[in-house]
């Protein structure tokens, strides 16, 4: 009995020792630690690709849409002293001139198939390049897409390509953009000259009256001017496209293209209107904020014109913007 009791105690001791050993081994296992504060976990590298500044607009088929023509240069604006014709121009028509003392005068034309709708500024006003100075009215069907302020600077460049798709109708088809997208003030048409007055020839009592000349045929008529408009894109499709007034249209607008440019995801970039910042990640996994120059964007990636070599590691998300610019995102 005594031997059995001693044996039992030995077995219990071995079991207890084993259990203690397991507990000690488990306690000695290391728990995965957290990265140091400020360590960047998500990164990207710049890549190169073809890029276009493209946006989608909602438009409507419209009869006789109004659009604006801008000044081609800085200078003094002088309108031609003519009444506009009601007959659409068969070729580009000269309607005003911008004079600059240091350059040759620059003529302003309205396009073929349009009529002058109104003067947007006073005669002899000082103007700057790109300022709307006359309104014109396209004769026939066109497509009008309203533009909000968030889209304005993306569309403000030269519109290189517009394609339209009519809802449940023709498309996609090319659509030629007319004039500027800028908002237009109300256009005015000058008062016609006073009617001719018959007056006796000087020094000749009872002589036949001298009648003042009137405007030649084709220069009379015109309109009461044009109404103010908001920012809008006006385009005209080819003559073979069947249009119905009021039909809904989706426009795909390309304002600029670039080939094999350096890009980053928009989430990695902070900045507006050409100026931006990115965070470069060093070997120690810490951020260093640098300035970059931004270019085109398609909403997914943004062009990096300068500021990076192309082999850097960039943190995502990008650096925080100052409070007054937060949430604006990169633009081209």
Protein backbone atom coordinates (compact mmCIF):
# COMPACT_ATOMS: atom_id res chain seq x y z
CA UNK A 1 0.00 0.00 0.00
CA UNK A 2 2.78 2.40 0.90
CA UNK A 3 4.54 1.63 -2.43
CA UNK A 4 1.35 2.25 -4.40
CA UNK A 5 0.80 5.58 -2.61
CA UNK A 6 4.35 6.70 -3.45
CA UNK A 7 3.88 5.69 -7.09
CA UNK A 8 0.63 7.67 -7.30
CA UNK A 9 2.27 10.74 -5.89
CA UNK A 10 5.04 10.44 -8.50
CA UNK A 11 2.61 10.20 -11.38
CA UNK A 12 0.67 13.22 -10.10
CA UNK A 13 3.88 15.19 -9.84
CA UNK A 14 4.83 14.32 -13.44
CA UNK A 15 1.40 15.39 -14.73
CA UNK A 16 1.58 18.65 -12.80
CA UNK A 17 5.05 19.33 -14.18
CA UNK A 18 3.81 18.69 -17.69
CA UNK A 19 0.92 21.04 -17.25
CA UNK A 20 3.21 23.75 -15.89
CA UNK A 21 5.52 23.25 -18.86
CA UNK A 22 2.68 23.75 -21.33
CA UNK A 23 1.52 26.90 -19.59
CA UNK A 24 5.04 28.31 -19.57
CA UNK A 25 5.48 27.56 -23.28
CA UNK A 26 2.19 29.23 -24.13
CA UNK A 27 3.02 32.27 -22.03
CA UNK A 28 6.41 32.60 -23.71
CA UNK A 29 4.85 32.75 -27.26
CA UNK A 30 5.18 36.30 -28.64
CA UNK A 31 2.05 38.26 -29.64
CA UNK A 32 2.36 40.03 -33.05
CA UNK A 33 3.15 43.68 -32.31
CA UNK A 34 1.68 46.84 -33.86
CA UNK A 35 3.67 48.94 -36.33
CA UNK A 36 5.18 52.14 -35.01
CA UNK A 37 2.96 55.20 -35.10
CA UNK A 38 3.14 56.91 -38.53
CA UNK A 39 4.20 53.75 -40.40
CA UNK A 40 2.67 53.65 -43.89
CA UNK A 41 0.98 50.36 -44.80
CA UNK A 42 -0.55 51.19 -48.25
CA UNK A 43 1.66 52.53 -51.03
CA UNK A 44 1.75 52.88 -54.81
CA UNK A 45 4.36 53.74 -57.42
CA UNK A 46 3.88 56.15 -60.33
CA UNK A 47 3.01 54.53 -63.65
CA UNK A 48 2.75 55.80 -67.21
CA UNK A 49 -0.29 55.64 -69.49
CA UNK A 50 -2.27 57.53 -72.12
CA UNK A 51 -4.71 59.90 -70.47
CA UNK A 52 -7.60 62.10 -71.56
CA UNK A 53 -9.61 64.66 -69.64
CA UNK A 54 -13.09 63.26 -70.24
CA UNK A 55 -16.37 64.04 -68.54
CA UNK A 56 -20.00 63.10 -69.10
CA UNK A 57 -22.73 65.73 -69.46
CA UNK A 58 -26.51 65.52 -69.72
CA UNK A 59 -27.95 67.52 -72.61
CA UNK A 60 -31.15 68.23 -74.53
CA UNK A 61 -31.94 68.66 -78.21
CA UNK A 62 -32.83 72.34 -78.70
CA UNK A 63 -33.99 74.49 -81.63
CA UNK A 64 -31.89 77.60 -82.41
CA UNK A 65 -29.57 77.41 -79.38
CA UNK A 66 -27.64 80.53 -78.32
CA UNK A 67 -23.88 80.41 -77.72
CA UNK A 68 -21.10 82.91 -77.05
CA UNK A 69 -18.07 84.05 -79.05
CA UNK A 70 -15.01 85.24 -77.12
CA UNK A 71 -12.36 87.88 -77.76
CA UNK A 72 -9.30 86.47 -79.56
CA UNK A 73 -6.92 88.89 -77.79
CA UNK A 74 -6.58 91.72 -75.27
CA UNK A 75 -7.49 95.13 -76.63
CA UNK A 76 -10.29 97.55 -77.44
CA UNK A 77 -13.52 96.09 -78.83
CA UNK A 78 -15.18 97.75 -81.80
CA UNK A 79 -18.37 96.37 -83.30
CA UNK A 80 -19.18 96.67 -86.98
CA UNK A 81 -21.86 99.31 -87.48
CA UNK A 82 -24.39 96.96 -89.07
CA UNK A 83 -27.77 95.58 -88.24
CA UNK A 84 -27.64 91.78 -88.05
CA UNK A 85 -29.25 89.77 -90.78
CA UNK A 86 -32.06 87.30 -90.11
CA UNK A 87 -30.57 85.02 -92.77
CA UNK A 88 -28.05 82.47 -91.42
CA UNK A 89 -24.49 83.13 -92.57
CA UNK A 90 -23.39 80.98 -95.49
CA UNK A 91 -19.76 81.37 -94.36
CA UNK A 92 -18.09 82.74 -91.18
CA UNK A 93 -19.25 86.36 -90.81
CA UNK A 94 -17.17 89.28 -89.51
CA UNK A 95 -19.04 91.10 -86.71
CA UNK A 96 -16.40 92.89 -84.61
CA UNK A 97 -12.71 93.75 -84.30
CA UNK A 98 -10.36 93.81 -81.31
CA UNK A 99 -7.67 96.51 -81.59
CA UNK A 100 -4.34 96.41 -79.80
CA UNK A 101 -1.76 99.17 -80.29
CA UNK A 102 1.05 96.63 -80.35
CA UNK A 103 -0.55 94.13 -82.72
CA UNK A 104 -2.59 93.90 -85.87
CA UNK A 105 -6.37 94.16 -85.36
CA UNK A 106 -8.05 90.79 -84.73
CA UNK A 107 -11.38 90.10 -86.39
CA UNK A 108 -14.24 88.34 -84.60
CA UNK A 109 -16.49 86.02 -86.61
CA UNK A 110 -19.69 84.13 -85.99
CA UNK A 111 -19.71 80.65 -87.59
CA UNK A 112 -21.53 79.43 -90.66
CA UNK A 113 -25.27 78.67 -90.22
CA UNK A 114 -25.69 81.20 -87.41
CA UNK A 115 -26.94 84.79 -86.95
CA UNK A 116 -25.73 87.51 -84.62
CA UNK A 117 -27.94 87.42 -81.49
CA UNK A 118 -26.52 90.33 -79.49
CA UNK A 119 -23.64 92.45 -78.26
CA UNK A 120 -22.50 91.45 -74.77
CA UNK A 121 -20.35 94.53 -74.06
CA UNK A 122 -20.32 98.22 -74.94
CA UNK A 123 -18.63 99.38 -78.10
CA UNK A 124 -15.00 100.44 -77.47
CA UNK A 125 -14.88 98.46 -74.21
CA UNK A 126 -11.52 97.09 -73.05
CA UNK A 127 -11.55 93.30 -73.28
CA UNK A 128 -9.23 90.43 -72.41
CA UNK A 129 -8.55 87.26 -74.35
CA UNK A 130 -11.29 84.67 -73.79
CA UNK A 131 -13.95 87.16 -72.61
CA UNK A 132 -17.40 86.61 -74.22
CA UNK A 133 -18.17 89.60 -76.46
CA UNK A 134 -21.03 88.57 -78.77
CA UNK A 135 -23.81 86.00 -78.72
CA UNK A 136 -24.85 84.05 -81.80
CA UNK A 137 -27.82 81.84 -82.55
CA UNK A 138 -27.39 78.59 -84.47
CA UNK A 139 -30.07 78.12 -87.09
CA UNK A 140 -31.73 74.75 -86.62
CA UNK A 141 -31.23 71.86 -84.22
CA UNK A 142 -28.42 71.74 -81.70
CA UNK A 143 -27.65 70.03 -78.39
CA UNK A 144 -27.30 72.03 -75.18
CA UNK A 145 -25.74 70.67 -71.98
CA UNK A 146 -25.78 72.78 -68.82
CA UNK A 147 -22.51 72.82 -66.82
CA UNK A 148 -22.21 73.29 -63.06
CA UNK A 149 -19.35 75.08 -61.34
CA UNK A 150 -17.69 71.81 -60.27
CA UNK A 151 -17.25 70.85 -63.94
CA UNK A 152 -16.38 74.29 -65.33
CA UNK A 153 -12.59 74.13 -65.08
CA UNK A 154 -12.46 70.62 -66.49
CA UNK A 155 -14.38 71.77 -69.58
CA UNK A 156 -12.80 75.22 -69.89
CA UNK A 157 -9.94 74.03 -72.08
CA UNK A 158 -10.30 73.56 -75.80
CA UNK A 159 -12.94 70.90 -76.39
CA UNK A 160 -11.18 68.48 -78.72
CA UNK A 161 -13.86 65.82 -79.10
CA UNK A 162 -17.58 65.55 -78.28
CA UNK A 163 -19.64 62.43 -78.85
CA UNK A 164 -23.37 62.26 -78.25
CA UNK A 165 -25.85 59.47 -77.57
CA UNK A 166 -29.57 60.25 -77.74
CA UNK A 167 -31.57 58.28 -75.19
CA UNK A 168 -33.33 55.47 -77.04
CA UNK A 169 -32.22 57.10 -80.29
CA UNK A 170 -29.26 57.63 -82.63
CA UNK A 171 -25.68 57.50 -81.46
CA UNK A 172 -22.99 57.64 -80.58
CA UNK A 173 -22.12 60.34 -83.12
CA UNK A 174 -19.70 63.26 -83.36
CA UNK A 175 -21.02 66.66 -82.26
CA UNK A 176 -19.17 69.89 -83.16
CA UNK A 177 -18.81 72.29 -80.22
CA UNK A 178 -19.74 75.95 -80.85
CA UNK A 179 -18.33 78.99 -79.06
CA UNK A 180 -17.52 79.14 -75.35
CA UNK A 181 -18.93 77.41 -72.28
CA UNK A 182 -18.87 80.65 -70.24
CA UNK A 183 -22.10 82.11 -68.86
CA UNK A 184 -23.41 84.96 -71.03
CA UNK A 185 -25.03 88.26 -70.02
CA UNK A 186 -28.05 89.43 -71.95
CA UNK A 187 -27.13 90.46 -75.49
CA UNK A 188 -28.35 93.72 -76.99
CA UNK A 189 -28.99 94.88 -80.53
CA UNK A 190 -28.34 98.60 -81.21
CA UNK A 191 -31.29 100.83 -82.03
CA UNK A 192 -31.73 101.30 -85.77
CA UNK A 193 -30.65 104.63 -87.24
CA UNK A 194 -33.37 107.33 -87.49
CA UNK A 195 -35.51 107.24 -90.65
CA UNK A 196 -34.25 109.25 -93.62
CA UNK A 197 -35.10 112.95 -93.50
CA UNK A 198 -35.55 115.07 -96.60
CA UNK A 199 -33.74 118.44 -96.30
CA UNK A 200 -33.24 121.18 -98.89
CA UNK A 201 -29.78 121.43 -100.40
CA UNK A 202 -27.77 124.27 -98.79
CA UNK A 203 -28.13 127.60 -100.58
CA UNK A 204 -30.64 126.35 -103.07
CA UNK A 205 -34.15 127.42 -102.20
CA UNK A 206 -36.68 125.00 -103.56
CA UNK A 207 -34.02 122.57 -104.77
CA UNK A 208 -34.76 118.84 -104.81
CA UNK A 209 -34.43 117.36 -101.32
CA UNK A 210 -31.33 115.40 -100.32
CA UNK A 211 -32.27 112.06 -98.80
CA UNK A 212 -29.95 110.32 -96.30
CA UNK A 213 -28.89 106.86 -97.36
CA UNK A 214 -30.46 103.86 -95.64
CA UNK A 215 -28.85 100.53 -94.83
CA UNK A 216 -28.49 98.27 -97.86
CA UNK A 217 -30.77 95.30 -98.38
CA UNK A 218 -29.78 92.30 -96.24
CA UNK A 219 -28.37 94.40 -93.37
CA UNK A 220 -31.72 95.25 -91.84
CA UNK A 221 -33.83 93.14 -89.56
CA UNK A 222 -32.17 91.30 -86.68
CA UNK A 223 -33.68 90.54 -83.29
CA UNK A 224 -34.41 91.99 -79.88
CA UNK A 225 -31.19 90.56 -78.48
CA UNK A 226 -30.43 87.40 -76.52
CA UNK A 227 -31.28 86.31 -73.00
CA UNK A 228 -28.65 85.64 -70.35
CA UNK A 229 -27.49 82.03 -70.07
CA UNK A 230 -25.66 79.95 -67.50
CA UNK A 231 -22.57 77.94 -68.29
CA UNK A 232 -23.41 75.59 -71.12
CA UNK A 233 -21.89 73.54 -73.91
CA UNK A 234 -23.57 73.86 -77.30
CA UNK A 235 -22.77 71.41 -80.08
CA UNK A 236 -24.15 70.57 -83.51
CA UNK A 237 -24.25 67.05 -85.03
CA UNK A 238 -23.87 66.21 -88.70
CA UNK A 239 -26.90 66.88 -90.88
CA UNK A 240 -27.73 63.20 -91.29
CA UNK A 241 -28.59 62.64 -87.61
CA UNK A 242 -32.33 62.67 -86.90
CA UNK A 243 -33.11 64.94 -83.94
CA UNK A 244 -36.33 65.59 -82.01
CA UNK A 245 -36.69 68.78 -79.99
CA UNK A 246 -36.51 68.07 -76.25
CA UNK A 247 -34.91 64.61 -76.54
CA UNK A 248 -32.42 63.71 -73.78
CA UNK A 249 -28.78 63.30 -74.78
CA UNK A 250 -25.62 62.11 -73.03
CA UNK A 251 -22.41 63.85 -74.11
CA UNK A 252 -18.90 62.48 -73.65
CA UNK A 253 -16.55 65.46 -73.75
CA UNK A 254 -12.78 65.23 -74.20
CA UNK A 255 -10.96 68.52 -73.56
CA UNK A 256 -7.34 67.33 -73.74
CA UNK A 257 -5.26 64.24 -74.44
CA UNK A 258 -1.74 63.20 -73.45
CA UNK A 259 0.35 60.10 -74.27
CA UNK A 260 2.52 58.06 -71.89
CA UNK A 261 2.32 60.50 -68.98
CA UNK A 262 3.20 59.81 -65.33
CA UNK A 263 0.09 59.22 -63.21
CA UNK A 264 -0.93 58.41 -59.65
CA UNK A 265 -4.30 57.36 -58.22
CA UNK A 266 -6.32 60.41 -57.17
CA UNK A 267 -6.41 59.03 -53.62
CA UNK A 268 -2.63 59.50 -53.38
CA UNK A 269 -2.70 63.18 -54.38
CA UNK A 270 -3.92 66.30 -52.62
CA UNK A 271 -4.29 69.59 -54.48
CA UNK A 272 -6.33 71.79 -56.79
CA UNK A 273 -5.89 73.66 -60.09
CA UNK A 274 -2.48 72.37 -61.07
CA UNK A 275 -0.76 72.48 -57.67
CA UNK A 276 -0.62 69.41 -55.47
CA UNK A 277 1.20 67.45 -52.78
CA UNK A 278 2.09 63.80 -52.30
CA UNK A 279 3.73 61.85 -49.48
CA UNK A 280 6.91 59.97 -50.41
CA UNK A 281 7.55 56.92 -48.20
CA UNK A 282 11.18 56.41 -47.17
CA UNK A 283 13.08 53.25 -46.20
CA UNK A 284 12.02 53.83 -42.59
CA UNK A 285 8.36 53.74 -43.71
CA UNK A 286 7.86 57.38 -42.75
CA UNK A 287 6.22 60.07 -44.91
CA UNK A 288 7.84 63.10 -46.52
CA UNK A 289 5.45 65.57 -48.17
CA UNK A 290 6.61 67.10 -51.48
CA UNK A 291 5.04 69.52 -53.98
CA UNK A 292 3.99 68.31 -57.44
CA UNK A 293 2.45 69.92 -60.53
CA UNK A 294 -0.80 68.27 -61.62
CA UNK A 295 -2.15 67.86 -65.14
CA UNK A 296 -5.03 65.90 -66.63
CA UNK A 297 -7.32 63.66 -64.64
CA UNK A 298 -9.97 61.15 -65.64
CA UNK A 299 -11.36 60.89 -62.12
CA UNK A 300 -9.37 57.73 -61.34
CA UNK A 301 -5.78 58.84 -61.90
CA UNK A 302 -4.14 62.26 -62.18
CA UNK A 303 -1.15 63.31 -64.27
CA UNK A 304 2.03 64.32 -62.43
CA UNK A 305 3.75 66.90 -64.66
CA UNK A 306 6.73 67.53 -62.36
CA UNK A 307 7.94 67.00 -58.80
CA UNK A 308 8.62 63.24 -59.00
CA UNK A 309 11.24 61.14 -60.80
CA UNK A 310 8.91 58.18 -61.21
CA UNK A 311 10.63 55.60 -58.99
CA UNK A 312 9.33 56.88 -55.64
CA UNK A 313 7.03 54.98 -53.30
CA UNK A 314 3.93 57.08 -52.59
CA UNK A 315 1.63 56.79 -49.58
CA UNK A 316 -2.11 56.22 -49.91
CA UNK A 317 -4.08 58.20 -48.88
CA UNK A 318 -2.23 61.40 -49.72
CA UNK A 319 -1.43 64.26 -47.33
CA UNK A 320 -4.18 66.23 -45.64
CA UNK A 321 -5.16 69.51 -47.27
CA UNK A 322 -5.63 72.74 -45.31
CA UNK A 323 -9.12 73.07 -43.90
CA UNK A 324 -10.26 75.59 -46.54
CA UNK A 325 -9.43 73.20 -49.41
CA UNK A 326 -10.31 69.83 -47.88
CA UNK A 327 -12.49 67.66 -50.06
CA UNK A 328 -11.86 69.50 -53.34
CA UNK A 329 -9.55 66.80 -54.75
CA UNK A 330 -7.15 67.09 -57.68
CA UNK A 331 -8.05 68.83 -60.90
CA UNK A 332 -6.39 69.23 -64.26
